[in-house]
Short mmCIF file of C-alpha atoms in Angstrom, two decimals:
data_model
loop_
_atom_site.label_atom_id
_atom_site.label_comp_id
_atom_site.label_asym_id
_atom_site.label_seq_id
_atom_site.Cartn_x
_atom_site.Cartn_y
_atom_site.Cartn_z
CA UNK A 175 57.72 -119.83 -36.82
CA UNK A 176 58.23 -121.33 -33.43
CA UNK A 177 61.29 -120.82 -31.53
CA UNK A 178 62.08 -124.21 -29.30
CA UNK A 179 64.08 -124.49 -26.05
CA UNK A 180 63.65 -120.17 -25.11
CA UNK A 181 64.99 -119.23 -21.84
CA UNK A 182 61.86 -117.12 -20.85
CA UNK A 183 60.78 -114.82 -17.28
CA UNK A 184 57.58 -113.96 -16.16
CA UNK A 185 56.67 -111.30 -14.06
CA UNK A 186 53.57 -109.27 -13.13
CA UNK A 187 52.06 -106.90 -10.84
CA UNK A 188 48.27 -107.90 -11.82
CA UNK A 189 45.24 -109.04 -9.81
CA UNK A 190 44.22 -112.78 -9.17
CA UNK A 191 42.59 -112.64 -12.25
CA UNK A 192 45.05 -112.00 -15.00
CA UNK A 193 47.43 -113.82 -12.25
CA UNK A 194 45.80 -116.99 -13.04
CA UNK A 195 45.94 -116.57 -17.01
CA UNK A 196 49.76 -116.36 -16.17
CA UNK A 197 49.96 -119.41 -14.57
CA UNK A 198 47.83 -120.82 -17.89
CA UNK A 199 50.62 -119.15 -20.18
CA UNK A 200 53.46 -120.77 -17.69
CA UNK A 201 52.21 -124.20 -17.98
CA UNK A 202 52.01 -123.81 -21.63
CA UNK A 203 54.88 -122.77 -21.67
CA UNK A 204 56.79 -125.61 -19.90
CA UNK A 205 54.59 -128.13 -21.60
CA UNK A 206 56.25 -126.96 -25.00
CA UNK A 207 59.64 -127.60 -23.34
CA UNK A 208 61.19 -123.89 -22.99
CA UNK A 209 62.98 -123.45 -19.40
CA UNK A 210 61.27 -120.86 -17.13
CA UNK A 211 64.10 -119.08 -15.05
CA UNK A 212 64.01 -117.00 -12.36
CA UNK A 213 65.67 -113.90 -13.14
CA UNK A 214 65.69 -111.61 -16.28
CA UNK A 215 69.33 -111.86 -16.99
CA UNK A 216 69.30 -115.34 -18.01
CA UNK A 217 66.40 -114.96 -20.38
CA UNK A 218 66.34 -114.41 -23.75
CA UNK A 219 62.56 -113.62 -23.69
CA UNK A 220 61.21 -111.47 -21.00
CA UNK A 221 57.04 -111.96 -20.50
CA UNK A 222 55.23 -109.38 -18.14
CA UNK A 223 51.72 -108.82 -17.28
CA UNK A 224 50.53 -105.51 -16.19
CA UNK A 225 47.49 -103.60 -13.96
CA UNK A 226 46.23 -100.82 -15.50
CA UNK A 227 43.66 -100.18 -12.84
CA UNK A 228 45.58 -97.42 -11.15
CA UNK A 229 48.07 -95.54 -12.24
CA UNK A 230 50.06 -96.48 -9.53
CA UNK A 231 49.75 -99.82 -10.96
CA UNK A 232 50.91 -98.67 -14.44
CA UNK A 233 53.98 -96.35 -12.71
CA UNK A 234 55.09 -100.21 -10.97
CA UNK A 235 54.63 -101.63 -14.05
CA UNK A 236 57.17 -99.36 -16.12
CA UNK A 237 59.13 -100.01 -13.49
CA UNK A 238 59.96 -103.49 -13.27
CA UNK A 239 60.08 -103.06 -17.18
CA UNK A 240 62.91 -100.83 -16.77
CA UNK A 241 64.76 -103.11 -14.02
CA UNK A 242 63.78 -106.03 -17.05
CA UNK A 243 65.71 -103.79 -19.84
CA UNK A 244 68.86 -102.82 -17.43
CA UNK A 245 69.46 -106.52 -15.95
CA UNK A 246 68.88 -108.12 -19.39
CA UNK A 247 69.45 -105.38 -22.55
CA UNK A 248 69.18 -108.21 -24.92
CA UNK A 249 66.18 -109.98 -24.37
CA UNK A 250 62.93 -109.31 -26.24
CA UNK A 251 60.36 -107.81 -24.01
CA UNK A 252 56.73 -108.75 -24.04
CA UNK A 253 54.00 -107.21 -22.30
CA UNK A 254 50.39 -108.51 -22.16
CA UNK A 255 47.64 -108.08 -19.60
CA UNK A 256 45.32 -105.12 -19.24
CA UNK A 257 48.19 -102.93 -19.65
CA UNK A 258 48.83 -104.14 -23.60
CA UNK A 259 45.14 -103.06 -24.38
CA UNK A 260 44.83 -99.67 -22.09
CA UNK A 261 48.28 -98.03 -21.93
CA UNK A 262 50.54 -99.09 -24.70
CA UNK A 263 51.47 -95.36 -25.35
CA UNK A 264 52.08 -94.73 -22.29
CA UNK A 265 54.73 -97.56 -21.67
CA UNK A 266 56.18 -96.84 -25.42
CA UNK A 267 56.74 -93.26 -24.57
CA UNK A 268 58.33 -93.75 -21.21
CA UNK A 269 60.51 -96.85 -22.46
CA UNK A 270 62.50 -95.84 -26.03
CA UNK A 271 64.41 -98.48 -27.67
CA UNK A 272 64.60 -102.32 -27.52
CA UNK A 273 62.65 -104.95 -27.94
CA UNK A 274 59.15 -104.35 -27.00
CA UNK A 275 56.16 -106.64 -28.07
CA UNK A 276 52.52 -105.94 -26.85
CA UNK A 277 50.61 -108.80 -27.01
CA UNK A 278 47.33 -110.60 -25.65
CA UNK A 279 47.94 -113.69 -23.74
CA UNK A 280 46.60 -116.21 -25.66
CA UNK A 281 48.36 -115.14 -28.56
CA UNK A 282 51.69 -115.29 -26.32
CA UNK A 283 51.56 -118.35 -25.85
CA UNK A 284 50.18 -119.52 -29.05
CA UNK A 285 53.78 -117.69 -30.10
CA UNK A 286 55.75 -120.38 -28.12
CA UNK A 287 53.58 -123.23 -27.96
CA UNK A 288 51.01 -123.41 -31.04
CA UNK A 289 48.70 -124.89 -27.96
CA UNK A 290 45.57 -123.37 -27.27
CA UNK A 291 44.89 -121.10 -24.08
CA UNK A 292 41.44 -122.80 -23.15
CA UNK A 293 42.76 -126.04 -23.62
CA UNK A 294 46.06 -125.94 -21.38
CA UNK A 295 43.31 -124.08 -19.02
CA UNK A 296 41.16 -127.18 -19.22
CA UNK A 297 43.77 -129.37 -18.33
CA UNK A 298 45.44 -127.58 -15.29
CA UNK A 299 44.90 -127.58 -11.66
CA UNK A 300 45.35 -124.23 -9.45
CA UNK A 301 45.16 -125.51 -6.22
CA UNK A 302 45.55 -123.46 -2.98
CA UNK A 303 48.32 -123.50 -0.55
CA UNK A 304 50.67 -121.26 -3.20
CA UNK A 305 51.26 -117.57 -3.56
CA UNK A 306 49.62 -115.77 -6.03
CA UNK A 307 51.52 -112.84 -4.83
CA UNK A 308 54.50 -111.61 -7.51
CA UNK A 309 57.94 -113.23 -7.07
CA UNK A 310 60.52 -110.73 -5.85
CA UNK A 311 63.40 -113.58 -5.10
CA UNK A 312 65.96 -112.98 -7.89
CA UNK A 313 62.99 -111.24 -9.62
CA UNK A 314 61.99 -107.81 -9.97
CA UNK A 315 60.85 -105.61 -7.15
CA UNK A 316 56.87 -105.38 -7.19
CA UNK A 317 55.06 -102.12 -5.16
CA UNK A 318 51.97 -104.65 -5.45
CA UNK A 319 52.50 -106.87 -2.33
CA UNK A 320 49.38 -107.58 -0.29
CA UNK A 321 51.15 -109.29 2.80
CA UNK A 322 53.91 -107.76 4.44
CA UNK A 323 55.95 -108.06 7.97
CA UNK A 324 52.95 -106.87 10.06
CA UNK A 325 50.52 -109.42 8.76
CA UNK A 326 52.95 -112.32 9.59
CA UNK A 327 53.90 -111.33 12.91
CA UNK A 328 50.09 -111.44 13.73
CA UNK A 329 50.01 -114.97 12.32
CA UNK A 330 52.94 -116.20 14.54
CA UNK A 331 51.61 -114.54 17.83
CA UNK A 332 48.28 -116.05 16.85
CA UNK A 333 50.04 -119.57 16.27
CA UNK A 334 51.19 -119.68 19.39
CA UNK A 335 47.74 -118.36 21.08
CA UNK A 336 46.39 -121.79 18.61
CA UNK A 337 49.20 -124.35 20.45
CA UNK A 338 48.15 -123.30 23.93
CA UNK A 339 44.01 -123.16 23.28
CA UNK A 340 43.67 -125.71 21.18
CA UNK A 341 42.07 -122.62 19.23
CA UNK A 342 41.67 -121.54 15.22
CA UNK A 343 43.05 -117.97 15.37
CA UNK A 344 45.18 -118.45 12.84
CA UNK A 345 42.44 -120.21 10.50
CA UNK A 346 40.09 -117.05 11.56
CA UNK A 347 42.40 -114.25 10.63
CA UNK A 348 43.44 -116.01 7.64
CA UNK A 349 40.06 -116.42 5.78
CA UNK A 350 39.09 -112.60 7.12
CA UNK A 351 42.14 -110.83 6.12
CA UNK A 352 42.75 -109.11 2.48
CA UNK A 353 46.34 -110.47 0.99
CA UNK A 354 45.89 -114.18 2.29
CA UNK A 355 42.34 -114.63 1.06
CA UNK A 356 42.73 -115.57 -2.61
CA UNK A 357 46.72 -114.72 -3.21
CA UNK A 358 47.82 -116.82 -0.09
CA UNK A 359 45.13 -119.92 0.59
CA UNK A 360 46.76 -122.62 2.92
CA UNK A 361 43.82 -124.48 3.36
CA UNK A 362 42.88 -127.39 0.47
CA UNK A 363 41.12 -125.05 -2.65
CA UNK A 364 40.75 -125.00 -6.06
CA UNK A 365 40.73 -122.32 -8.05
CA UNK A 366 39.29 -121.91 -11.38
CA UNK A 367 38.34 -119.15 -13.59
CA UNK A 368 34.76 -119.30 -15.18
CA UNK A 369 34.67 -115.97 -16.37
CA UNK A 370 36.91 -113.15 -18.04
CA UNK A 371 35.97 -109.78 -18.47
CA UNK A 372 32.98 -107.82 -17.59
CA UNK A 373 29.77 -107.08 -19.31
CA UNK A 374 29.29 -103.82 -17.49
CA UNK A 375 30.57 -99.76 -18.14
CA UNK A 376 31.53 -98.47 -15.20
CA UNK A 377 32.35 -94.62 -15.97
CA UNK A 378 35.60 -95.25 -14.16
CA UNK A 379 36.74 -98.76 -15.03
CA UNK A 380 38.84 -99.74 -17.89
CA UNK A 381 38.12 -103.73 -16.90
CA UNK A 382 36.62 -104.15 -20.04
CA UNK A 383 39.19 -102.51 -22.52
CA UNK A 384 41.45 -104.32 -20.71
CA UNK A 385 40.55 -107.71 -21.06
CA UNK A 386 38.17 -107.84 -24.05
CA UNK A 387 34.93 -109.52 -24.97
CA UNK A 388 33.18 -110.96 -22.03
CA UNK A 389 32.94 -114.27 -21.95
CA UNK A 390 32.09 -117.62 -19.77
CA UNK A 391 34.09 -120.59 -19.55
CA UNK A 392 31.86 -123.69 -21.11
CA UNK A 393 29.84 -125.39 -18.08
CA UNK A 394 31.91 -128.68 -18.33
CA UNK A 395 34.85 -127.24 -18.19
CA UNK A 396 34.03 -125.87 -14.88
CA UNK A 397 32.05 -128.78 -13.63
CA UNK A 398 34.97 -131.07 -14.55
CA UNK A 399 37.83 -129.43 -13.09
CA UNK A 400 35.51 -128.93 -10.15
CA UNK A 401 34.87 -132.86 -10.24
CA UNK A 402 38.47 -133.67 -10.45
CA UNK A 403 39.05 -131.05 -7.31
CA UNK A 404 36.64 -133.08 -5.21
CA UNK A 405 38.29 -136.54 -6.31
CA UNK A 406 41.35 -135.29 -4.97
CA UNK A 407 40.47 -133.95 -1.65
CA UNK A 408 39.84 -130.39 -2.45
CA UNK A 409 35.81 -129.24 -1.85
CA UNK A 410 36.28 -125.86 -1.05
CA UNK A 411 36.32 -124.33 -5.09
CA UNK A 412 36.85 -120.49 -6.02
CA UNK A 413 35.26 -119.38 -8.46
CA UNK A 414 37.23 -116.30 -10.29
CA UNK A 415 35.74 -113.71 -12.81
CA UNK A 416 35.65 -110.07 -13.28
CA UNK A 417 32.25 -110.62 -12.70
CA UNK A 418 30.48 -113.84 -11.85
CA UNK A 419 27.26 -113.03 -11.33
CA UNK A 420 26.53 -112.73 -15.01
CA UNK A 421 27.95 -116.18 -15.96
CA UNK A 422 26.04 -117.43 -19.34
CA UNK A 423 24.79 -114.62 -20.97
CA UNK A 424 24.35 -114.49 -24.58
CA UNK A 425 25.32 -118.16 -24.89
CA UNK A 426 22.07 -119.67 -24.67
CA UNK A 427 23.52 -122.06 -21.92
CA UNK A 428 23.51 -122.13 -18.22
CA UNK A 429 23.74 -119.22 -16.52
CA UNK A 430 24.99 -118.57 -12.85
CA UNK A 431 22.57 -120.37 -10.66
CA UNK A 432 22.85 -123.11 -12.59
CA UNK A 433 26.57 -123.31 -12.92
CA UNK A 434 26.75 -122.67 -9.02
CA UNK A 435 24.42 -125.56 -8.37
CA UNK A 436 26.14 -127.73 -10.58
CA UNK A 437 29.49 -127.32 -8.50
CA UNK A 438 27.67 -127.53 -5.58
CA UNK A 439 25.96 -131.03 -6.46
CA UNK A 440 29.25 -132.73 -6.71
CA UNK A 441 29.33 -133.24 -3.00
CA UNK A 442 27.35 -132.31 -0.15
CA UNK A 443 30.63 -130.89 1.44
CA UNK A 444 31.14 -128.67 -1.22
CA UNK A 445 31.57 -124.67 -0.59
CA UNK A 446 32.07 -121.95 -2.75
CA UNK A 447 34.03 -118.84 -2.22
CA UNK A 448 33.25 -116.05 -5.19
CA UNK A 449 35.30 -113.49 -7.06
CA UNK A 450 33.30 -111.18 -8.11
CA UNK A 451 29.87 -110.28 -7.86
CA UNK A 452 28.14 -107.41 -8.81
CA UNK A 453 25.60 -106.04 -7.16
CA UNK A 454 23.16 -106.09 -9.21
CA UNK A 455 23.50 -109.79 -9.99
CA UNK A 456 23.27 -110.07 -6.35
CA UNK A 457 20.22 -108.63 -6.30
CA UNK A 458 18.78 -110.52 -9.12
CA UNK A 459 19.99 -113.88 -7.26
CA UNK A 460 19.36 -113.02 -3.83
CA UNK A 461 17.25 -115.61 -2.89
CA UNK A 462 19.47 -118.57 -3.98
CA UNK A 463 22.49 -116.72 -2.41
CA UNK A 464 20.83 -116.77 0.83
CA UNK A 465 20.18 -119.90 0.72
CA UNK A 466 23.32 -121.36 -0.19
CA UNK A 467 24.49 -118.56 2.51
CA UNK A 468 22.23 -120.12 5.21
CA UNK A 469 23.19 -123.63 4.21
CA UNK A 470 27.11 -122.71 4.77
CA UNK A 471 27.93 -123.64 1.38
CA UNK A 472 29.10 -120.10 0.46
CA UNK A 473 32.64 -119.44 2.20
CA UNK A 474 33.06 -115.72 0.62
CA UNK A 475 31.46 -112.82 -1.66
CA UNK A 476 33.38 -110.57 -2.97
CA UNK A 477 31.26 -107.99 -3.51
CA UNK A 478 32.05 -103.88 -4.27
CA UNK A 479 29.26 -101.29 -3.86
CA UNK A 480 32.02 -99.03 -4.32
CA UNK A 481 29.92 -95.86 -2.51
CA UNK A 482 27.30 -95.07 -0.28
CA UNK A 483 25.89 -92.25 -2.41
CA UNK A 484 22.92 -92.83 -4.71
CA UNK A 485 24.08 -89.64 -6.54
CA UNK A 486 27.39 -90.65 -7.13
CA UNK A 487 26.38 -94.24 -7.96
CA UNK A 488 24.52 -92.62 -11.20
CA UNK A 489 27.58 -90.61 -12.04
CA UNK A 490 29.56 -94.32 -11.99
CA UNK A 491 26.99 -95.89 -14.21
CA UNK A 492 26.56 -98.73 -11.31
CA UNK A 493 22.37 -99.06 -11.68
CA UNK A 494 21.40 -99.84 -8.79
CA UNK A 495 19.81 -98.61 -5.42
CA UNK A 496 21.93 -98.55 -2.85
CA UNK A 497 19.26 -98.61 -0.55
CA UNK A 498 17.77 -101.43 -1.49
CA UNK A 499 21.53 -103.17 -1.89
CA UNK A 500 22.11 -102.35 2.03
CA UNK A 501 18.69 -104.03 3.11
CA UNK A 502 19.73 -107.15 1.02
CA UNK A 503 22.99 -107.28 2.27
CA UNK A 504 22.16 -106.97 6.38
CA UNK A 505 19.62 -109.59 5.67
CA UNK A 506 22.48 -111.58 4.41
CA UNK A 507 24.92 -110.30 6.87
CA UNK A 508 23.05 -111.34 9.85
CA UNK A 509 21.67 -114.51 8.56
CA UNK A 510 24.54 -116.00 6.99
CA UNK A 511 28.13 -117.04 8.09
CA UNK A 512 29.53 -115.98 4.50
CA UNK A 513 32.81 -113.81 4.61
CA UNK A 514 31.89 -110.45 3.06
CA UNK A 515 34.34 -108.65 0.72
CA UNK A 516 34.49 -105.45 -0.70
CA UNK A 517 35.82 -102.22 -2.65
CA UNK A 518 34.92 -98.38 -2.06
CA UNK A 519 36.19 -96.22 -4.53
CA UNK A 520 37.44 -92.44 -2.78
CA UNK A 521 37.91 -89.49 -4.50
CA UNK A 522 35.28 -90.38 -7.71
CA UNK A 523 34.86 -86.84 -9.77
CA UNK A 524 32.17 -84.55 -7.82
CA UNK A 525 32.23 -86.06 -4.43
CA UNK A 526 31.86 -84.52 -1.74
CA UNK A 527 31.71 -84.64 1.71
CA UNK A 528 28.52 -85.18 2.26
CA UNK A 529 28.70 -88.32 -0.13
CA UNK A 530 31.92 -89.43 1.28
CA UNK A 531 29.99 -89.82 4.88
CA UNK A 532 27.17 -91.55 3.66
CA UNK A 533 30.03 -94.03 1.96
CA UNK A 534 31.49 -94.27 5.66
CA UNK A 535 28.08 -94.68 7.33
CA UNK A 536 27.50 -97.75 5.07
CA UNK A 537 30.83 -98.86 5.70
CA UNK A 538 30.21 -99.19 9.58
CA UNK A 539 26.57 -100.37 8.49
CA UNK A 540 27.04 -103.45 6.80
CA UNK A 541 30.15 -104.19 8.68
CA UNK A 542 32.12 -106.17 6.29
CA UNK A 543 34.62 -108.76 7.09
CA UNK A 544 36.98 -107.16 4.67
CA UNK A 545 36.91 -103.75 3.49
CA UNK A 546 39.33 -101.97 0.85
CA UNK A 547 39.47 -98.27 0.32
CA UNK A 548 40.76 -97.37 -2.66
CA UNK A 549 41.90 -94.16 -4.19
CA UNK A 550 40.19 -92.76 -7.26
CA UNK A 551 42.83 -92.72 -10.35
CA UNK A 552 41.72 -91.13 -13.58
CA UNK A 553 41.46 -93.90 -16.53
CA UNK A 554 42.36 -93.14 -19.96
CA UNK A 555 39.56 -93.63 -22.48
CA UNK A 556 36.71 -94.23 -19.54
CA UNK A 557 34.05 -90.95 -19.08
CA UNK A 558 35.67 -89.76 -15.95
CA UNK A 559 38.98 -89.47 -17.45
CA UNK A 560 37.28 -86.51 -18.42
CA UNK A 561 34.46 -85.52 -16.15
CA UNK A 562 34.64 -82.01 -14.64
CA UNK A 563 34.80 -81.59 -10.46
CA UNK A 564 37.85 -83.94 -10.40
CA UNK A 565 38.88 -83.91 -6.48
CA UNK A 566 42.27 -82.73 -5.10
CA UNK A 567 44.76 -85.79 -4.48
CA UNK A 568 44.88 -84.37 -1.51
CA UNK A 569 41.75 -84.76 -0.18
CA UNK A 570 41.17 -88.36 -1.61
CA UNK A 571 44.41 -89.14 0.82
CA UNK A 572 42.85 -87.74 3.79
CA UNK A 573 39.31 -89.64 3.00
CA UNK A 574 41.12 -92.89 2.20
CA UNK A 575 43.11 -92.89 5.36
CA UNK A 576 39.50 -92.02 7.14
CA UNK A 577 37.88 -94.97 5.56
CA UNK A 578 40.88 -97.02 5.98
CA UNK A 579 40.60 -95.83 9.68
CA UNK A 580 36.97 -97.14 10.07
CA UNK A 581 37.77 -100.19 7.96
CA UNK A 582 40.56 -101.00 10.77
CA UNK A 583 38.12 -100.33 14.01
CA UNK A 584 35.90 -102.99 12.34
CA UNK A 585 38.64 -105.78 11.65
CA UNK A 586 39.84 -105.06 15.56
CA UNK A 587 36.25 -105.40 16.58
CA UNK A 588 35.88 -108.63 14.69
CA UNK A 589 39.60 -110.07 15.73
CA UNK A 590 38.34 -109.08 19.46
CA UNK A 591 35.08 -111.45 18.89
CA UNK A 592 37.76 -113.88 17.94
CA UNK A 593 40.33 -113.55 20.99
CA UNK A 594 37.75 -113.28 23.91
CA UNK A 595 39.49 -116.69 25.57
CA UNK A 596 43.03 -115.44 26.37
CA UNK A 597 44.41 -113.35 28.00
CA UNK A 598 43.92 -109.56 28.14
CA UNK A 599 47.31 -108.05 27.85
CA UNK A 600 48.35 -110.47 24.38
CA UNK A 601 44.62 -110.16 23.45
CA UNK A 602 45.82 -106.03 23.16
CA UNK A 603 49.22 -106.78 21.84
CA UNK A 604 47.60 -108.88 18.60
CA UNK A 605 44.94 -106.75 18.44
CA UNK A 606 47.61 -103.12 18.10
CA UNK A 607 49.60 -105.01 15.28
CA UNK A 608 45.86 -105.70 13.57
CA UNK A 609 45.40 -102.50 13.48
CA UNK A 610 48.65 -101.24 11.96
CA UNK A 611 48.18 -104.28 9.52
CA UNK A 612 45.02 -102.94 8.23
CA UNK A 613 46.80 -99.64 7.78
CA UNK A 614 49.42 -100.39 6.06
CA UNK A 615 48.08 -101.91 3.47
CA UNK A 616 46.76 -98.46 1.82
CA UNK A 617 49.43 -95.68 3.21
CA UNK A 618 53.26 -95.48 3.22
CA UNK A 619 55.00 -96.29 6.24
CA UNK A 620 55.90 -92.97 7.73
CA UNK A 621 52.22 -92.29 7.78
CA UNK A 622 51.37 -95.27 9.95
CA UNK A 623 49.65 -93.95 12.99
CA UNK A 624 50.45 -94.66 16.22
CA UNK A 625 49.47 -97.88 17.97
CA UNK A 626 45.86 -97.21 19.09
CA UNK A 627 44.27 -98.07 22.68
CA UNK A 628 42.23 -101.68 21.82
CA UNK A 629 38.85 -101.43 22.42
CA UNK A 630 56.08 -121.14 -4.70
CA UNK A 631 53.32 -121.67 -7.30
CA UNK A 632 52.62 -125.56 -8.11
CA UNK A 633 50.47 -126.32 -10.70
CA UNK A 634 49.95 -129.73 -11.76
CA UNK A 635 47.82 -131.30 -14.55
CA UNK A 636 43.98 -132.87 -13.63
#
């Protein structure tokens, strides 16, 4: 039976991904006429969706469930996401008592709107120029912030570099910099999903477990929203999917290149910025992708090879050659303005040094416009929750903040590109707080190192 005019919160600590869905389940929500507020003591219905990625991301989750319970004992709590489908046990043993609902996110809001997910998600607009970055204002305090103090004191300094040049330093760190790409666009975007889940079994990943069935949003769907997007002034489009490269399959429909050039035909000004792509999709596509690369109509890949080393790449269950990824990939690099994004996994079961190096010589290699080390966590119900030669948390901390350390030489090298016109001594003050920015993202504050010598969500209906 449905329940008219709830008081209801959302939270979540998720990726872009599910972060999207939840603006799906918000507009659904409003659209049935219950009143959204903004902190979890006036709700009578509390709605949080979880990462399960890490287990830091699950400890942050329980977390902000807890701060839920104590500011607001009465309200039901209901948790979807990836972690309703990969650690339910885990939250239920670590929160006794109350009300606590696990639920997929369609099915939420089919509970307080009888309206179906894919259509609200046909009908709404996610443009750019809003957060996609948890509320904390009046909310609940989230570990999972992208941007912090660092990041926009860069942006000021840089603003004021822009009003004295007439340059775009500002534009350039913004499009090249991980926590305003995606979560924080300024510049006129649209966003839109065209894929959920993954199709692949990564021996470490619980993507799939976590968010079901892979499937692909219906071509005019995509196309139309895309359309609408262009009507309105908006031709740069994101395209957002576990993994993209494999739109269409088992549907008997279009598949990826197809889907891509259909966006792309709406208008000759048209670019596309993608979330995710495998690499072996990549491969498979390559010669399109340059193309489109060469042509400028690709702004950004996000792409993860996740290691350097072909024997650890087996062990993952990736399938592919790294060597023959790398040679795609410079070709790319060098021929092709596209922003390059992407993951390496530390600490995977059985790594060793040896492997780790050849991970931080194709790091410096391919010289990515965005890199992201992250720390190998253990998975319930994946292979390597259970594989033998699991590596000390200690060392994976030392080799993340090693690879974070390259990652940060080649964002100062590529700022430095960007800041040869002024002057020398801000040119060096920028490019110190770059450095600590890059830092910071992956290690707590009192391990910063020392400064190194330089060399609100709208959503609106389409």
């Amino acid at each position: 039976m449905l329940i008219m005019n709830k008081k209801i919160f959302l939270a979540h600590n998720s990726c872009l991904n599910a972060a999207y869905d939840l603006n799906v389940l918000r507009a659904g929500i409003e659209a049935a006429g219950h009143q959204l507020v903004d902190r979890p003591e006036l709700a009578d219905e509390i709605v949080f969706s979880g990462c399960s990625v890490r287990e830091h991301w699950v400890d942050d989750a329980i977390n902000q469930l807890d701060q839920a319970r104590l500011r607001s004992p009465e309200a039901r709590i209901v948790i979807t996401g990836c972690i309703a489908n990969t650690s339910r046990q885990i939250v239920q043993s670590r929160m006794t008592g109350g009300q606590l609902s696990f639920l997929p996110i369609q099915e939420v809001l089919l509970e307080n709107s009888e309206l179906s997910f894919a259509e609200v998600d046909r009908r709404l607009s996610q443009e750019g120029g809003n957060s996609f970055e948890p509320a904390t204002a009046n909310g609940l305090h989230s570990l999972r912030r992208r941007v912090g103090e660092t990041k926009y004191r860069i942006l000021a300094m840089l603003d004021e570099e822009d009003r004295r040049h007439g340059t775009h330093f500002v534009r350039n760190y913004r499009q090249t910099t991980k926590g305003f790409v995606f979560y924080d666009e300024q510049e006129s975007c649209e966003m839109i999903t065209v894929t959920r889940s993954c199709p692949y079994q990564c021996s470490f990943c619980n993507i799939p477990l976590g968010r079901g069935d892979f499937v692909s949003v219906p071509l005019q769907d995509i196309v139309a929203k895309a359309q609408a997007a262009v009507a309105n002034g908006r031709h740069h489009i994101i395209l957002i999917g576990d993994e993209v490269g494999n739109y269409g399959i088992k549907t008997g429909g279009a598949r990826f290149p197809e889907m891509i050039q259909a966006v792309l035909s709406l208008h000759p000004s048209v670019t596309i910025s993608i979330r995710y792509i495998e690499p072996k999709p990549f491969l498979k596509y390559f010669e399109k992708l340059l193309f489109w690369g060469k042509a400028g109509r690709l702004q950004l890949l996000y792409i993860s090879l996740q290691s350097g080393s072909q024997r650890l790449l087996k062990a993952m269950r990736r399938g592919y050659d790294i060597d023959r990824i790398a040679k795609a990939l410079r070709e790319f690099r060098q021929s092709c303005p596209t922003i390059l994004y992407g993951n390496w996994l530390v600490g995977f079961p059985g790594e060793q040094e040896e492997d780790f190096q050849a991970t931080v010589s194709l790091v410096r290699d391919l010289d990515f416009h965005i890199n992201v080390a992250i720390p190998f966590s253990p998975r319930p119900g994946t292979p390597a929750w259970v594989m033998a030669d699991q590596v000390d948390p200690a060392v994976i901390d030392i080799r993340v903040n090693t690879l974070t350390e390259v990652a940060s030489e080649l964002k100062v090298a590529l700022m430095s590109q960007y800041l040869a016109p002024i002057a020398s001594s801000q040119c060096s003050a920028i490019l110190e707080l770059v450095w600590l920015a890059e830092y910071e993202q992956y290690v707590p504050n009192d391990q910063l190192p020392a400064p190194r010598p330089v060399i609100p969500l709208v959503l609106r209906n389409s």
